[in-house]
Short mmCIF file of C-alpha atoms in Angstrom, two decimals:
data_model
loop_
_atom_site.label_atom_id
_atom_site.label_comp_id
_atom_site.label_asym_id
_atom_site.label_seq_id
_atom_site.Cartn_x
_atom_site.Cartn_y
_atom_site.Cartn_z
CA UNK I 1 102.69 81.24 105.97
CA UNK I 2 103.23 77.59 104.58
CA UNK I 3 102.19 76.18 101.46
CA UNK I 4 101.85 73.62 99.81
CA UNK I 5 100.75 72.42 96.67
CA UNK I 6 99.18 69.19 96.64
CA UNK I 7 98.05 68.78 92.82
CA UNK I 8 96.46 71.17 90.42
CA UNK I 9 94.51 73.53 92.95
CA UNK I 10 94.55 71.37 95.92
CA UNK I 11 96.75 73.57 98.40
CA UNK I 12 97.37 72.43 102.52
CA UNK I 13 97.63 76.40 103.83
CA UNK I 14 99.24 76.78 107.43
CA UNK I 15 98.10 80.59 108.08
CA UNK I 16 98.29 82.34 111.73
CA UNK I 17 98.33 78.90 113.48
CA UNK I 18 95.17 77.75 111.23
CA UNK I 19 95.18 74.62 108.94
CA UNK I 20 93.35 75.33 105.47
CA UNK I 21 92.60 72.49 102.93
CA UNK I 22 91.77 74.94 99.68
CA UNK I 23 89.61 73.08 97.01
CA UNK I 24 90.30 69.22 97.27
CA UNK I 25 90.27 66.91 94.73
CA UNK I 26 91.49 63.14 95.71
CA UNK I 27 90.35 61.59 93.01
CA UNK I 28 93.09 58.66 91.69
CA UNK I 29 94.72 59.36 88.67
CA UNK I 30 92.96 58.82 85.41
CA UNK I 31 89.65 58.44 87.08
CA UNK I 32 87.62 60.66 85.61
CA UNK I 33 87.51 61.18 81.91
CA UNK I 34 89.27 63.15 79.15
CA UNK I 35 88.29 66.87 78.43
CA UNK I 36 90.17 66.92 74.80
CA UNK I 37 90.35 62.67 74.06
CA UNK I 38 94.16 62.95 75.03
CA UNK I 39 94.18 61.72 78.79
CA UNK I 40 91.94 60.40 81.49
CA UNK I 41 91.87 63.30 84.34
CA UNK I 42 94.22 63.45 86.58
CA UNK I 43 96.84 62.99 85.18
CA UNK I 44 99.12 62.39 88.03
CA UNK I 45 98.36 60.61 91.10
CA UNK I 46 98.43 62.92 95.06
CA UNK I 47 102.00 63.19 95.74
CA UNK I 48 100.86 61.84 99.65
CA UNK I 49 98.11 59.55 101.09
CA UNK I 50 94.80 61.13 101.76
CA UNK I 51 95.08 60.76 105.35
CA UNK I 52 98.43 62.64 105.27
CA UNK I 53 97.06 65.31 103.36
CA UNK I 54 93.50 65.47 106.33
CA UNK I 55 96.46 65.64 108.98
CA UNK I 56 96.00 68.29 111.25
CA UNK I 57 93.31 70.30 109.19
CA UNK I 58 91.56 72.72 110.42
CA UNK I 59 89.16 74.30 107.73
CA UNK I 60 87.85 73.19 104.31
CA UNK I 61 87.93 76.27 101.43
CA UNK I 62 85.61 75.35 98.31
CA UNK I 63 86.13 77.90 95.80
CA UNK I 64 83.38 75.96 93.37
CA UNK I 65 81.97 72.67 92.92
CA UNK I 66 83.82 71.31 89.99
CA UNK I 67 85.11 68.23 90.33
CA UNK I 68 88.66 69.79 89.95
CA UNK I 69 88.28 71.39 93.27
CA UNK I 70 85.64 69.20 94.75
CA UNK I 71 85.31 66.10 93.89
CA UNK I 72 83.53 63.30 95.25
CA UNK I 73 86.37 61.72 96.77
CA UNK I 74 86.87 64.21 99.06
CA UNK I 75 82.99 64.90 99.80
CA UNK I 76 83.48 61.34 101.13
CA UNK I 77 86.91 61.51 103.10
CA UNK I 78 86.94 65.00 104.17
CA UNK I 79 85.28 65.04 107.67
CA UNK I 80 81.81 66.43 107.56
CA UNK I 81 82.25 68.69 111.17
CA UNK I 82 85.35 70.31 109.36
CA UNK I 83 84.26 73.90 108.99
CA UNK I 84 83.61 74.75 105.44
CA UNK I 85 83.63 78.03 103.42
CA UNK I 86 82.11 78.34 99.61
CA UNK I 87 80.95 80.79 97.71
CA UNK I 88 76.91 81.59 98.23
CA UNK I 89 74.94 79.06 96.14
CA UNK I 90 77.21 76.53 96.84
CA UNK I 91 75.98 75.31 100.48
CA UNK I 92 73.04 73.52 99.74
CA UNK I 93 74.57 71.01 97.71
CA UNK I 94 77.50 70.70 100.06
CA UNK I 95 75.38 70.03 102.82
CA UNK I 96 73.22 67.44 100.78
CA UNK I 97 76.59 65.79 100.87
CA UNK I 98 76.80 65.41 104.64
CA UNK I 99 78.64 68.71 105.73
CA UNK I 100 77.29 70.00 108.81
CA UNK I 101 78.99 73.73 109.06
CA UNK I 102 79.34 75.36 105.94
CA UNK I 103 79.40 79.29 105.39
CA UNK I 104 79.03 81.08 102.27
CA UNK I 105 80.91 84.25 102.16
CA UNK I 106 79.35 87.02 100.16
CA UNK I 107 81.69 89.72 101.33
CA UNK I 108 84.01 88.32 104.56
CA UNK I 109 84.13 85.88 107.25
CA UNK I 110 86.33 86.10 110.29
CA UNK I 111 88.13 83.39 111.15
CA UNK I 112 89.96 83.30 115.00
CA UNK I 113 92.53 86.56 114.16
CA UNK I 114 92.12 85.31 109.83
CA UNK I 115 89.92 87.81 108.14
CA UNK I 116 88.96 85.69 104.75
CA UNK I 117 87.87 88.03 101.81
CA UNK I 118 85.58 86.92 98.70
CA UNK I 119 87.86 88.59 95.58
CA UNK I 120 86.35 88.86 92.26
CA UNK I 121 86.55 85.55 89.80
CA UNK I 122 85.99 84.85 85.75
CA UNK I 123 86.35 81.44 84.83
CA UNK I 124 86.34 82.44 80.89
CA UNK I 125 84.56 84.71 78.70
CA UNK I 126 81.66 84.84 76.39
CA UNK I 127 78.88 81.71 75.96
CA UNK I 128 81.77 79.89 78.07
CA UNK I 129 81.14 81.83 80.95
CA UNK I 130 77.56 80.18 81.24
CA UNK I 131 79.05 76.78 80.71
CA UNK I 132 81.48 77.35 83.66
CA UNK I 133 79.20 79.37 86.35
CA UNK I 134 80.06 81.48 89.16
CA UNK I 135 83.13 80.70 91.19
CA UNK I 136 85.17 83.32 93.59
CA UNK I 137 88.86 83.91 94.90
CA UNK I 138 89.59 84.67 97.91
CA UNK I 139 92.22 87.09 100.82
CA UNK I 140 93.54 86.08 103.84
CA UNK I 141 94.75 89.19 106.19
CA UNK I 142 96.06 88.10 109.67
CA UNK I 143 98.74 90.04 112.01
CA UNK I 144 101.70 89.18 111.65
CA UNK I 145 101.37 87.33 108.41
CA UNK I 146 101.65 87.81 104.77
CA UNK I 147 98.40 88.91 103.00
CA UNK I 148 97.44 86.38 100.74
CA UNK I 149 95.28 86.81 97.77
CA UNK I 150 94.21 83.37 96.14
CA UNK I 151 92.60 84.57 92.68
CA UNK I 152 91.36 81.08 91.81
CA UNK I 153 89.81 79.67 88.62
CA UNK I 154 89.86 82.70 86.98
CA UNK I 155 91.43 84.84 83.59
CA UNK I 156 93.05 87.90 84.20
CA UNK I 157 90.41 90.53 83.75
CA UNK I 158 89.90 94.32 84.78
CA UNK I 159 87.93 93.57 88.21
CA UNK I 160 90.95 91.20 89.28
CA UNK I 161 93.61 93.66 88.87
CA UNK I 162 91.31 96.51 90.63
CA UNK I 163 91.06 93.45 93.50
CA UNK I 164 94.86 93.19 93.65
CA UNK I 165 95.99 96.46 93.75
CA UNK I 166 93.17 97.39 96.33
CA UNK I 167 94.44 94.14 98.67
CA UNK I 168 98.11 94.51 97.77
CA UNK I 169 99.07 91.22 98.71
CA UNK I 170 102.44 89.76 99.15
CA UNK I 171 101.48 86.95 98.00
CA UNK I 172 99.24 85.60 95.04
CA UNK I 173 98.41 82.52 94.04
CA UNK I 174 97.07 81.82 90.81
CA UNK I 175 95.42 79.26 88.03
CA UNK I 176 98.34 79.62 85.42
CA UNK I 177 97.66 76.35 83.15
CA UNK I 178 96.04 78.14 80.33
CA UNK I 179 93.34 75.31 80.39
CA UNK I 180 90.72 75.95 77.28
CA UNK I 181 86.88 75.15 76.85
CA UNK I 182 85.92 75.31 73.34
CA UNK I 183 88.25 77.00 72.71
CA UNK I 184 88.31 79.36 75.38
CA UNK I 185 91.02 80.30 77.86
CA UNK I 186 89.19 80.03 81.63
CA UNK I 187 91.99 80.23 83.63
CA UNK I 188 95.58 82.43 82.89
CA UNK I 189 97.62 81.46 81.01
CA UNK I 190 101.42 82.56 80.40
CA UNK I 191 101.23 85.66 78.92
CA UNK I 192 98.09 86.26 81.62
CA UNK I 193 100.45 85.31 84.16
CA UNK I 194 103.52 87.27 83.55
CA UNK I 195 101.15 90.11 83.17
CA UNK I 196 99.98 89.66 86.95
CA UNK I 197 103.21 89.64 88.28
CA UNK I 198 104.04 92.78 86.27
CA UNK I 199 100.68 94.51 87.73
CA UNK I 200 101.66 93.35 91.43
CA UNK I 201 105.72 94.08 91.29
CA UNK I 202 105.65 93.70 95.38
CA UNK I 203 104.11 90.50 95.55
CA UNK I 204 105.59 86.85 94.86
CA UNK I 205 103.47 84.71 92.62
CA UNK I 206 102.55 81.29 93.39
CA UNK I 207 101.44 79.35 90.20
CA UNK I 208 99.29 76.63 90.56
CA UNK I 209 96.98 74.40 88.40
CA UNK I 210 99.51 73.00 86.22
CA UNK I 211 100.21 69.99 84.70
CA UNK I 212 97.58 67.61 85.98
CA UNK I 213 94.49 68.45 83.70
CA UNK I 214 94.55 67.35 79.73
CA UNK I 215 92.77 70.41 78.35
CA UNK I 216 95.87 72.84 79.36
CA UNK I 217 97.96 74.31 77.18
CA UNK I 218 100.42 75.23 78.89
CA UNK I 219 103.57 73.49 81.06
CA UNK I 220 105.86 74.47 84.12
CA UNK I 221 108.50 74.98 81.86
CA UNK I 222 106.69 77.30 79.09
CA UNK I 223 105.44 79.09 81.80
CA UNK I 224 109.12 79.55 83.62
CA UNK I 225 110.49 80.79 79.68
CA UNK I 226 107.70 83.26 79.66
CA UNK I 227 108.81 84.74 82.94
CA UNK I 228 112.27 84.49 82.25
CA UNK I 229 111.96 86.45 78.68
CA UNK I 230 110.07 89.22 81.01
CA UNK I 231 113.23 89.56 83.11
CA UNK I 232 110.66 88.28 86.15
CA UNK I 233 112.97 85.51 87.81
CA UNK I 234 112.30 82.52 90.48
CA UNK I 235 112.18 84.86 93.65
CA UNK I 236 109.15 86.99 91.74
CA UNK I 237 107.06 83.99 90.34
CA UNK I 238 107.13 80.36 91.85
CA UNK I 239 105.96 77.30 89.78
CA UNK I 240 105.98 74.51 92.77
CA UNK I 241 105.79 70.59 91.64
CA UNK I 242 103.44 68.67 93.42
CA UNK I 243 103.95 67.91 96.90
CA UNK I 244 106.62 71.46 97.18
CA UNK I 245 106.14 73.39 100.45
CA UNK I 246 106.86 77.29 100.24
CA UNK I 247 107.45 79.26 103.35
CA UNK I 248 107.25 82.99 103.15
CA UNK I 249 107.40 84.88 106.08
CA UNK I 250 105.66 88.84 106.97
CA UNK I 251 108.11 91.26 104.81
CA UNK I 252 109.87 93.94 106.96
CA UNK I 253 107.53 97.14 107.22
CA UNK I 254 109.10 100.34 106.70
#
């Protein structure tokens, strides 16, 4: 399995021999506008030209249809044959933009030898939840591979944690910017974060969504003090910069 992260929660996934593009966004910096009045969004430019970043792609993931994760950018550069997978509710729009094989998953989609799980997501709590809508994580199982659990815009809630320790992954990736909508958290945050890698002890964390978005609260380096104070170090939770590849090969069986 290779990884990497691109910005925010735009990830280029090389799994069993299968290129994924998870949740593009290649909108240029500051081109959208503010959440909280204290920066145009993104913040940071793509660390790599968009037709670096379409190289060699075989499969478009769309966890929801913000413009975070799919923006219209990439509704115009992404190639509309590329097979596409969103959640269900999300295809008609998608194909209004053009794309020509999109599948919703409800429950799984196979995938060559790739068996692709839908895994429970909460992007917030209360009257926020509403304002947000539905969105959905994600597994990837394949021989001979790590089993990757992607948990997506989400907080850290009871359904997630039933998710993870029913999938067991070896790897998870998460949302850990601690981004707020009035005044709600709707995606983890440090505390949420440390707290995932203390439910999953086996697995290495991946966070993502950091640092490119002005209504989060929290930085790569809070988030690394967190862990640290936690006594859970750089081989148990991974905060890649933008543009940082991580390999991680199958763990030995016993």
């Amino acid at each position: 399995m290779r990884l990497q992260l691109l910005r925010n929660a735009t990830l280029k996934l090389v799994y069993a021999g299968r290129t994924f593009l998870i949740d593009p966004d290649f909108g240029p910096m500051h081109s959208r506008p503010s959440f909280t009045g204290k920066s145009p969004n993104p913040m940071v430019e793509l660390p790599e030209p968009i037709e670096d970043i379409l190289a060699g792609v075989d499969q478009i993931i769309v966890s929801h249809l913000h413009a975070d994760h799919f923006d219209g950018v990439a509704r115009e550069r992404v190639p509309k044959d590329l097979p596409l997978t969103c959640r269900p509710g999300d295809e008609g729009k998608i194909a209004e933009a053009g794309f020509t094989s999109v599948t919703p998953v409800d429950c799984f989609q196979r995938i060559g030898s790739i068996v692709l799980k839908r895994v429970p997501a909460q992007h917030g709590s209360g009257a926020v939840l509403d304002k947000m809508g539905p969105v959905m994580g994600f597994s990837l199982e394949a021989p001979g591979e790590p089993t990757l659990y992607w948990a997506g815009d989400s907080i850290l809630y009871p359904p997630l944690l039933e998710a993870v320790a029913a999938t067991a992954p070896d790897v998870i990736v998460s949302h850990s910017c601690g981004a707020r909508w009035d005044g709600t958290l709707i995606v983890m945050d440090a505390a949420q974060t440390v707290s995932l890698c203390e439910a999953a002890p086996h697995a290495t964390v991946i966070a993502t969504h950091m640092e490119a978005l002005d209504h989060a609260t929290v930085s790569r380096a809070a988030l690394r003090q967190a862990a640290d104070a936690r006594g859970i170090g750089p081989d148990r939770l991974l905060i890649p910069l933008d543009g940082e590849t991580i390999e991680i090969r199958e763990p030995a069986r016993v």
